């Protein structure tokens, strides 16, 4: 579905949209891959891509698209990768304390056997990178494991297997949720009928869950919140849990809409996809909308199989998906819903004969009570040998049948299972295969398989799961009659809830006539039409509210009973400026009439005195037109008065109002809804209606219209057509149907209606808050307007938008157009007063008619895309916020922070900082740190990335100052430390050696002592290899080594290791190749030392004159990590590499230029080299580069060196926070 400038990537099913032309602007029937999406993205000049609605394939290309600068809306592709990569996801679950089944990726049969013995059988075995359970199998013994691995491909580093502990008899639970910026805004939990081990696509789903312990539900909700927050999800996501004994574990998380989303949305009546779309687009989302379902109400979804068309397939449920469709039904309980859904798939319910073949003793015991119930219902049983003996032992009559044998022709037909199936003597076959530890899982020629296959081929209903068998039997025992009930279906139309609407121009013909009942009739019609508040026009047919006496009459009339709140105004005349002053406190506004049915003013000069006398805090209204309107606007401008123009109908007037707004005048306007839908073309004799040209102008200038109203226009039309049809209530009931019909046509939005019938009227006229008041409107259902008591020009027209319910003062006062007997009386709110600042009235433009006044795309920026520059600007506007980390005082003076504090730092981040192993330590060499220290650093770095994406700047180092001193040129290291410090809320003082006292001969130690007096830490880069140790001896604050000659660069090694971890998921088991200047490459020296903590293979490729120093090379030899050393980057070396780490040949390290020239271009990585590389590998470089990595490689997905810089920011943020945080 293409929405405006967006692309939605979906599955390969064009029929989803090809038969509904309203569903998409354009339909592309293409294979979903990176190239196709890029082509469409560029062709359509798209503003973004939504990938979370189309299954697994779009998720697989999310990261490549992101790296090609495609704007992916919703959850960050990096976070999607975190959920998809088992290493990253597992680490994340450990970090947020969410449990998962034990698992491991193994590269040899011996390792696999050892792991299985450790976690105990059964286990789930699968090759790496599988989809939808493909090639997976459940293994129950060492013998089964050996058999499976022999059938699989070679188990090695290049072809590992993943083995997961399989938890038997556990319940599988499905969670479908929507989040915005990591905060869950809606979720529903479904339970599987089958135990864990059946693919979720083949499982029977129940919603709401019927058998879950509240404690289990609570734990699932808590785990989902943690996962959504950790992944910073914006949009839909699905998590599959297993539960046993109230302990839950996560199976997997899909950051996309799952196949159960439509089922869940339909059953619960909450459109999760709509919520997810709003979250993705950054528009307001109602959190946890009310769920209104009957008390006894359950939905069940069952799979639809096509085994009859799949010759040879074993019709048994397992970890691989086999279903080709699904059916869902509703019922009063799970049994009724299940049997309805099962019948809907074509399943025939048994009438008499049932064949039983139950493998395990455990299943026999579990099935026994259900079989007894069937016996009591009169069913006749046939069973295979073991099952027959068991049932006879328990006094259940059963007829024994022989299973298949090689001598079938000698079997008697009365005992032959084959004959019973072939002759359609069996109505239902319950075959429950054994899952014992000695069964070969892939033995497709077993007798059980052959009988199951025969049942399918003879179209005998077949059940192969014990849980399915039990729920079916219980459903049969309840004798459902399948009569259609109200809960069996759901309508397609939507019902929305709006605040009580406001009619700012309600015409009451006898408003000032003593004893008149028109106000009662108007308020009754108003409340039925959804208006819970009206502003009464002070002008009637024969009398008007122009003074205190007339107002008193109107108030007395209102005491006869009003059905909604109302608000009186007073009308201006050429001579009543003094009289209206007596009623100011009892009315809401002053109306200056020029074009009403009666009581009009003929000259603008006559009302000048009113502008001087009327209070500034109360609204002035006029219905002036053309030149009169221009004159009144001028008067309002001269007196700096707010003015509301009522019942605008002409092109000239709407353009004048629009121009006045653009010039800064305090003017607002309303348009009668009749003027938008009726013109003089419809009723040529009605000159008060707009012409067709005028009507088009009103739609074109929709953004200038602040309020929709009813006004006197409907009464005038009725009077002109048929004098007897002109009743006080005319036009009220037409208003919402007309507007929502326009919504369905795309000319308006629901927000347009709400703003102009509630938000803007309330602000413009300073109206009171109506608590406990709302209306429910069916907005999608089409109906034909029928004739009623009140005349309408739209009778016979197709409409949408029907008011179902009006809640007023906390009670239902109107239901389906009928007024309840105990309807509360409305109140006179004319004296209500508030004096807010000039309202910022929102104008909404129609998407079909004119462009919005501001960029709608910019208002809906994806929340997951960080915008640092804008965020830093915004920080200056933040005020009066308390910092999470307390400000640190230095001596008697408090150093001011660079930015105001931000409101949120996660508790887990605070905990990690409080337990920092780096706190106030010098960072001089990688040899200082353990693998646990590295894990701590990288965990905090991941938190930093999430924090930057959400907030831009964190307030961790507020008031802290970092000094940087670089004796050698630097771009990335110096800039990243500067950026990292500012992202943490601190400041940096960069010292340029070319303008410092070093030019005067100042020693390093004196410089360090000086900087220690100013800052809280110092980043130092120096050409002397002993510089870091020297600085540490004399510094009173932590020294961070930014490079000491050719010896080490520890912070670069940290970020390099973090990059490998984030790009490939893990470091363990990788083959890492270093190329280029390994002799002087301090980044290589440090990284090689850090890799001593991991099980990796290392390849060294460099000219002999630039080989790795012997001391570091010896470390690789002793640890057994050195795989290859070469002076040529061969095809085999490239093919083995998971990481290809290139380094620059450093000209500044050579004593003679000739030596540099001889080796400078000896190692070049280009596309010709990468054609031999793995698909899933990365090319890294600490930068800057010369020609060792060709620019053509920049466009390869495997080029990670610029992403390396981004990882460096997070890693250095983490390091600074761990070293400097209080």
mmCIF file of N, CA and C in Angstrom, residues 156-241:
data_model
loop_
_atom_site.group_PDB
_atom_site.id
_atom_site.type_symbol
_atom_site.label_atom_id
_atom_site.label_comp_id
_atom_site.label_asym_id
_atom_site.label_seq_id
_atom_site.Cartn_x
_atom_site.Cartn_y
_atom_site.Cartn_z
ATOM 1 N N UNK A 156 31.238 -27.241 10.534
ATOM 2 C CA UNK A 156 32.559 -26.616 10.601
ATOM 3 C C UNK A 156 32.384 -25.154 10.920
ATOM 4 N N UNK A 157 33.501 -24.407 10.915
ATOM 5 C CA UNK A 157 33.416 -22.966 11.143
ATOM 6 C C UNK A 157 32.545 -22.290 10.084
ATOM 7 N N UNK A 158 32.633 -22.789 8.860
ATOM 8 C CA UNK A 158 31.844 -22.196 7.784
ATOM 9 C C UNK A 158 30.414 -22.710 7.761
ATOM 10 N N UNK A 159 30.164 -23.856 8.369
ATOM 11 C CA UNK A 159 28.825 -24.438 8.398
ATOM 12 C C UNK A 159 28.490 -24.882 9.821
ATOM 13 N N UNK A 160 28.285 -23.920 10.727
ATOM 14 C CA UNK A 160 27.981 -24.292 12.112
ATOM 15 C C UNK A 160 26.529 -24.743 12.257
ATOM 16 N N UNK A 161 26.239 -25.393 13.373
ATOM 17 C CA UNK A 161 24.864 -25.724 13.719
ATOM 18 C C UNK A 161 24.533 -25.040 15.040
ATOM 19 N N UNK A 162 23.264 -24.695 15.192
ATOM 20 C CA UNK A 162 22.801 -24.081 16.432
ATOM 21 C C UNK A 162 21.954 -25.112 17.169
ATOM 22 N N UNK A 163 22.313 -25.350 18.407
ATOM 23 C CA UNK A 163 21.582 -26.321 19.226
ATOM 24 C C UNK A 163 20.981 -25.579 20.415
ATOM 25 N N UNK A 164 19.683 -25.771 20.597
ATOM 26 C CA UNK A 164 18.944 -25.098 21.673
ATOM 27 C C UNK A 164 18.283 -26.143 22.549
ATOM 28 N N UNK A 165 18.316 -25.929 23.831
ATOM 29 C CA UNK A 165 17.633 -26.824 24.762
ATOM 30 C C UNK A 165 16.132 -26.795 24.484
ATOM 31 N N UNK A 166 15.548 -27.978 24.264
ATOM 32 C CA UNK A 166 14.121 -28.102 23.987
ATOM 33 C C UNK A 166 13.406 -28.442 25.291
ATOM 34 N N UNK A 167 12.464 -27.583 25.669
ATOM 35 C CA UNK A 167 11.751 -27.766 26.942
ATOM 36 C C UNK A 167 10.448 -28.494 26.651
ATOM 37 N N UNK A 168 10.345 -29.695 27.177
ATOM 38 C CA UNK A 168 9.175 -30.527 26.924
ATOM 39 C C UNK A 168 7.993 -30.082 27.768
ATOM 40 N N UNK A 169 6.792 -30.314 27.219
ATOM 41 C CA UNK A 169 5.524 -30.056 27.911
ATOM 42 C C UNK A 169 5.395 -28.604 28.364
ATOM 43 N N UNK A 170 6.013 -27.696 27.625
ATOM 44 C CA UNK A 170 5.894 -26.271 27.924
ATOM 45 C C UNK A 170 4.823 -25.665 27.030
ATOM 46 N N UNK A 171 4.187 -24.631 27.526
ATOM 47 C CA UNK A 171 3.136 -23.958 26.769
ATOM 48 C C UNK A 171 3.749 -22.807 25.977
ATOM 49 N N UNK A 172 3.349 -22.669 24.716
ATOM 50 C CA UNK A 172 3.846 -21.557 23.908
ATOM 51 C C UNK A 172 2.819 -20.441 23.917
ATOM 52 N N UNK A 173 3.315 -19.225 24.058
ATOM 53 C CA UNK A 173 2.461 -18.045 24.207
ATOM 54 C C UNK A 173 2.928 -16.979 23.230
ATOM 55 N N UNK A 174 1.963 -16.348 22.603
ATOM 56 C CA UNK A 174 2.256 -15.340 21.578
ATOM 57 C C UNK A 174 1.943 -13.950 22.129
ATOM 58 N N UNK A 175 2.851 -13.015 21.943
ATOM 59 C CA UNK A 175 2.628 -11.620 22.337
ATOM 60 C C UNK A 175 2.692 -10.743 21.081
ATOM 61 N N UNK A 176 1.621 -10.041 20.796
ATOM 62 C CA UNK A 176 1.590 -9.055 19.711
ATOM 63 C C UNK A 176 1.472 -7.681 20.341
ATOM 64 N N UNK A 177 2.389 -6.797 19.989
ATOM 65 C CA UNK A 177 2.443 -5.506 20.676
ATOM 66 C C UNK A 177 2.802 -4.397 19.700
ATOM 67 N N UNK A 178 2.518 -3.178 20.133
ATOM 68 C CA UNK A 178 2.900 -1.959 19.413
ATOM 69 C C UNK A 178 3.600 -1.046 20.407
ATOM 70 N N UNK A 179 4.694 -0.442 19.970
ATOM 71 C CA UNK A 179 5.432 0.473 20.831
ATOM 72 C C UNK A 179 5.761 1.739 20.065
ATOM 73 N N UNK A 180 5.995 2.795 20.799
ATOM 74 C CA UNK A 180 6.440 4.064 20.226
ATOM 75 C C UNK A 180 7.626 4.557 21.043
ATOM 76 N N UNK A 181 8.754 4.713 20.373
ATOM 77 C CA UNK A 181 9.998 5.115 21.046
ATOM 78 C C UNK A 181 10.323 4.196 22.221
ATOM 79 N N UNK A 182 10.067 2.906 22.035
ATOM 80 C CA UNK A 182 10.407 1.934 23.059
ATOM 81 C C UNK A 182 9.359 1.755 24.137
ATOM 82 N N UNK A 183 8.336 2.576 24.145
ATOM 83 C CA UNK A 183 7.283 2.468 25.163
ATOM 84 C C UNK A 183 6.088 1.738 24.578
ATOM 85 N N UNK A 184 5.677 0.680 25.243
ATOM 86 C CA UNK A 184 4.571 -0.123 24.753
ATOM 87 C C UNK A 184 3.264 0.672 24.870
ATOM 88 N N UNK A 185 2.511 0.742 23.762
ATOM 89 C CA UNK A 185 1.256 1.486 23.756
ATOM 90 C C UNK A 185 0.047 0.580 23.550
ATOM 91 N N UNK A 186 0.296 -0.686 23.294
ATOM 92 C CA UNK A 186 -0.799 -1.635 23.141
ATOM 93 C C UNK A 186 -0.264 -3.043 22.984
ATOM 94 N N UNK A 187 -0.940 -4.030 23.554
ATOM 95 C CA UNK A 187 -0.498 -5.409 23.382
ATOM 96 C C UNK A 187 -1.643 -6.371 23.683
ATOM 97 N N UNK A 188 -1.534 -7.579 23.101
ATOM 98 C CA UNK A 188 -2.473 -8.656 23.394
ATOM 99 C C UNK A 188 -1.703 -9.966 23.449
ATOM 100 N N UNK A 189 -2.113 -10.825 24.353
ATOM 101 C CA UNK A 189 -1.464 -12.120 24.561
ATOM 102 C C UNK A 189 -2.397 -13.225 24.093
ATOM 103 N N UNK A 190 -1.863 -14.125 23.273
ATOM 104 C CA UNK A 190 -2.615 -15.291 22.811
ATOM 105 C C UNK A 190 -1.890 -16.547 23.298
ATOM 106 N N UNK A 191 -2.637 -17.627 23.464
ATOM 107 C CA UNK A 191 -2.015 -18.887 23.869
ATOM 108 C C UNK A 191 -2.196 -19.935 22.777
ATOM 109 N N UNK A 192 -1.207 -20.812 22.664
ATOM 110 C CA UNK A 192 -1.287 -21.918 21.715
ATOM 111 C C UNK A 192 -1.968 -23.098 22.387
ATOM 112 N N UNK A 193 -2.781 -23.809 21.630
ATOM 113 C CA UNK A 193 -3.371 -25.045 22.148
ATOM 114 C C UNK A 193 -2.289 -26.121 22.267
ATOM 115 N N UNK A 194 -1.470 -26.261 21.229
ATOM 116 C CA UNK A 194 -0.403 -27.259 21.235
ATOM 117 C C UNK A 194 0.732 -26.818 22.161
ATOM 118 N N UNK A 195 1.442 -27.773 22.698
ATOM 119 C CA UNK A 195 2.622 -27.451 23.488
ATOM 120 C C UNK A 195 3.722 -26.906 22.581
ATOM 121 N N UNK A 196 4.715 -26.284 23.191
ATOM 122 C CA UNK A 196 5.844 -25.758 22.431
ATOM 123 C C UNK A 196 6.485 -26.877 21.619
ATOM 124 N N UNK A 197 6.960 -26.518 20.427
ATOM 125 C CA UNK A 197 7.527 -27.497 19.518
ATOM 126 C C UNK A 197 6.787 -27.541 18.206
ATOM 127 N N UNK A 198 5.615 -26.879 18.163
ATOM 128 C CA UNK A 198 4.852 -26.734 16.929
ATOM 129 C C UNK A 198 5.070 -25.319 16.409
ATOM 130 N N UNK A 199 5.408 -25.216 15.144
ATOM 131 C CA UNK A 199 5.653 -23.898 14.554
ATOM 132 C C UNK A 199 4.437 -22.997 14.755
ATOM 133 N N UNK A 200 4.695 -21.731 15.061
ATOM 134 C CA UNK A 200 3.601 -20.807 15.374
ATOM 135 C C UNK A 200 2.627 -20.665 14.209
ATOM 136 N N UNK A 201 3.108 -20.874 12.973
ATOM 137 C CA UNK A 201 2.211 -20.816 11.821
ATOM 138 C C UNK A 201 1.269 -21.992 11.733
ATOM 139 N N UNK A 202 1.615 -23.099 12.384
ATOM 140 C CA UNK A 202 0.773 -24.295 12.371
ATOM 141 C C UNK A 202 -0.035 -24.436 13.665
ATOM 142 N N UNK A 203 0.186 -23.538 14.609
ATOM 143 C CA UNK A 203 -0.429 -23.689 15.922
ATOM 144 C C UNK A 203 -1.859 -23.168 15.925
ATOM 145 N N UNK A 204 -2.641 -23.712 16.849
ATOM 146 C CA UNK A 204 -3.995 -23.230 17.087
ATOM 147 C C UNK A 204 -3.922 -22.150 18.154
ATOM 148 N N UNK A 205 -4.468 -20.978 17.837
ATOM 149 C CA UNK A 205 -4.313 -19.808 18.692
ATOM 150 C C UNK A 205 -5.628 -19.481 19.382
ATOM 151 N N UNK A 206 -5.562 -19.152 20.671
ATOM 152 C CA UNK A 206 -6.749 -18.793 21.448
ATOM 153 C C UNK A 206 -6.568 -17.386 22.009
ATOM 154 N N UNK A 207 -7.597 -16.561 21.839
ATOM 155 C CA UNK A 207 -7.585 -15.188 22.353
ATOM 156 C C UNK A 207 -9.005 -14.804 22.759
ATOM 157 N N UNK A 208 -9.201 -14.212 23.924
ATOM 158 C CA UNK A 208 -8.251 -14.020 25.015
ATOM 159 C C UNK A 208 -7.788 -15.369 25.577
ATOM 160 N N UNK A 209 -6.597 -15.411 26.192
ATOM 161 C CA UNK A 209 -6.104 -16.687 26.726
ATOM 162 C C UNK A 209 -7.008 -17.196 27.843
ATOM 163 N N UNK A 210 -7.206 -18.511 27.855
ATOM 164 C CA UNK A 210 -8.150 -19.108 28.795
ATOM 165 C C UNK A 210 -7.489 -19.857 29.942
ATOM 166 N N UNK A 211 -6.236 -20.258 29.765
ATOM 167 C CA UNK A 211 -5.621 -21.144 30.756
ATOM 168 C C UNK A 211 -4.283 -20.626 31.276
ATOM 169 N N UNK A 212 -4.044 -19.327 31.176
ATOM 170 C CA UNK A 212 -2.770 -18.775 31.636
ATOM 171 C C UNK A 212 -2.892 -18.262 33.062
ATOM 172 N N UNK A 213 -1.881 -18.571 33.858
ATOM 173 C CA UNK A 213 -1.828 -18.074 35.215
ATOM 174 C C UNK A 213 -1.565 -16.567 35.201
ATOM 175 N N UNK A 214 -2.235 -15.785 36.044
ATOM 176 C CA UNK A 214 -1.996 -14.334 36.074
ATOM 177 C C UNK A 214 -0.532 -13.970 36.297
ATOM 178 N N UNK A 215 0.168 -14.795 37.055
ATOM 179 C CA UNK A 215 1.585 -14.518 37.288
ATOM 180 C C UNK A 215 2.392 -14.683 35.995
ATOM 181 N N UNK A 216 2.023 -15.689 35.209
ATOM 182 C CA UNK A 216 2.681 -15.883 33.909
ATOM 183 C C UNK A 216 2.418 -14.697 32.995
ATOM 184 N N UNK A 217 1.175 -14.254 32.954
ATOM 185 C CA UNK A 217 0.815 -13.106 32.120
ATOM 186 C C UNK A 217 1.601 -11.876 32.539
ATOM 187 N N UNK A 218 1.691 -11.650 33.834
ATOM 188 C CA UNK A 218 2.424 -10.485 34.345
ATOM 189 C C UNK A 218 3.888 -10.539 33.953
ATOM 190 N N UNK A 219 4.492 -11.711 34.037
ATOM 191 C CA UNK A 219 5.902 -11.841 33.675
ATOM 192 C C UNK A 219 6.125 -11.643 32.180
ATOM 193 N N UNK A 220 5.183 -12.116 31.382
ATOM 194 C CA UNK A 220 5.286 -11.918 29.933
ATOM 195 C C UNK A 220 5.187 -10.435 29.593
ATOM 196 N N UNK A 221 4.250 -9.745 30.213
ATOM 197 C CA UNK A 221 4.108 -8.306 29.963
ATOM 198 C C UNK A 221 5.363 -7.548 30.374
ATOM 199 N N UNK A 222 5.926 -7.910 31.514
ATOM 200 C CA UNK A 222 7.143 -7.238 31.978
ATOM 201 C C UNK A 222 8.309 -7.491 31.013
ATOM 202 N N UNK A 223 8.456 -8.732 30.577
ATOM 203 C CA UNK A 223 9.542 -9.061 29.642
ATOM 204 C C UNK A 223 9.353 -8.327 28.316
ATOM 205 N N UNK A 224 8.110 -8.222 27.852
ATOM 206 C CA UNK A 224 7.847 -7.522 26.596
ATOM 207 C C UNK A 224 8.199 -6.050 26.707
ATOM 208 N N UNK A 225 7.842 -5.438 27.826
ATOM 209 C CA UNK A 225 8.202 -4.025 28.022
ATOM 210 C C UNK A 225 9.712 -3.842 27.984
ATOM 211 N N UNK A 226 10.416 -4.740 28.618
ATOM 212 C CA UNK A 226 11.882 -4.621 28.645
ATOM 213 C C UNK A 226 12.479 -4.784 27.250
ATOM 214 N N UNK A 227 11.963 -5.750 26.517
ATOM 215 C CA UNK A 227 12.493 -5.985 25.174
ATOM 216 C C UNK A 227 12.164 -4.809 24.260
ATOM 217 N N UNK A 228 10.921 -4.317 24.307
ATOM 218 C CA UNK A 228 10.544 -3.168 23.485
ATOM 219 C C UNK A 228 11.376 -1.942 23.803
ATOM 220 N N UNK A 229 11.674 -1.752 25.079
ATOM 221 C CA UNK A 229 12.496 -0.611 25.470
ATOM 222 C C UNK A 229 13.939 -0.795 25.014
ATOM 223 N N UNK A 230 14.480 -1.989 25.185
ATOM 224 C CA UNK A 230 15.874 -2.235 24.807
ATOM 225 C C UNK A 230 16.080 -2.110 23.302
ATOM 226 N N UNK A 231 15.078 -2.496 22.526
ATOM 227 C CA UNK A 231 15.176 -2.396 21.062
ATOM 228 C C UNK A 231 14.679 -1.045 20.550
ATOM 229 N N UNK A 232 14.165 -0.216 21.446
ATOM 230 C CA UNK A 232 13.618 1.099 21.068
ATOM 231 C C UNK A 232 12.620 0.951 19.920
ATOM 232 N N UNK A 233 11.697 0.036 20.093
ATOM 233 C CA UNK A 233 10.757 -0.306 19.024
ATOM 234 C C UNK A 233 9.797 0.849 18.776
ATOM 235 N N UNK A 234 9.597 1.163 17.519
ATOM 236 C CA UNK A 234 8.540 2.075 17.096
ATOM 237 C C UNK A 234 7.769 1.369 15.987
ATOM 238 N N UNK A 235 6.600 0.865 16.343
ATOM 239 C CA UNK A 235 5.803 0.103 15.390
ATOM 240 C C UNK A 235 5.417 -1.245 15.975
ATOM 241 N N UNK A 236 5.125 -2.221 15.117
ATOM 242 C CA UNK A 236 4.663 -3.526 15.607
ATOM 243 C C UNK A 236 5.827 -4.444 15.957
ATOM 244 N N UNK A 237 5.611 -5.345 16.895
ATOM 245 C CA UNK A 237 6.562 -6.415 17.150
ATOM 246 C C UNK A 237 5.843 -7.594 17.784
ATOM 247 N N UNK A 238 6.447 -8.761 17.597
ATOM 248 C CA UNK A 238 5.843 -10.008 18.054
ATOM 249 C C UNK A 238 6.900 -10.812 18.798
ATOM 250 N N UNK A 239 6.533 -11.351 19.945
ATOM 251 C CA UNK A 239 7.453 -12.162 20.739
ATOM 252 C C UNK A 239 6.785 -13.489 21.049
ATOM 253 N N UNK A 240 7.530 -14.562 20.894
ATOM 254 C CA UNK A 240 7.039 -15.892 21.236
ATOM 255 C C UNK A 240 7.729 -16.365 22.517
ATOM 256 N N UNK A 241 6.920 -16.741 23.490
ATOM 257 C CA UNK A 241 7.406 -17.200 24.783
ATOM 258 C C UNK A 241 7.051 -18.670 24.972
#
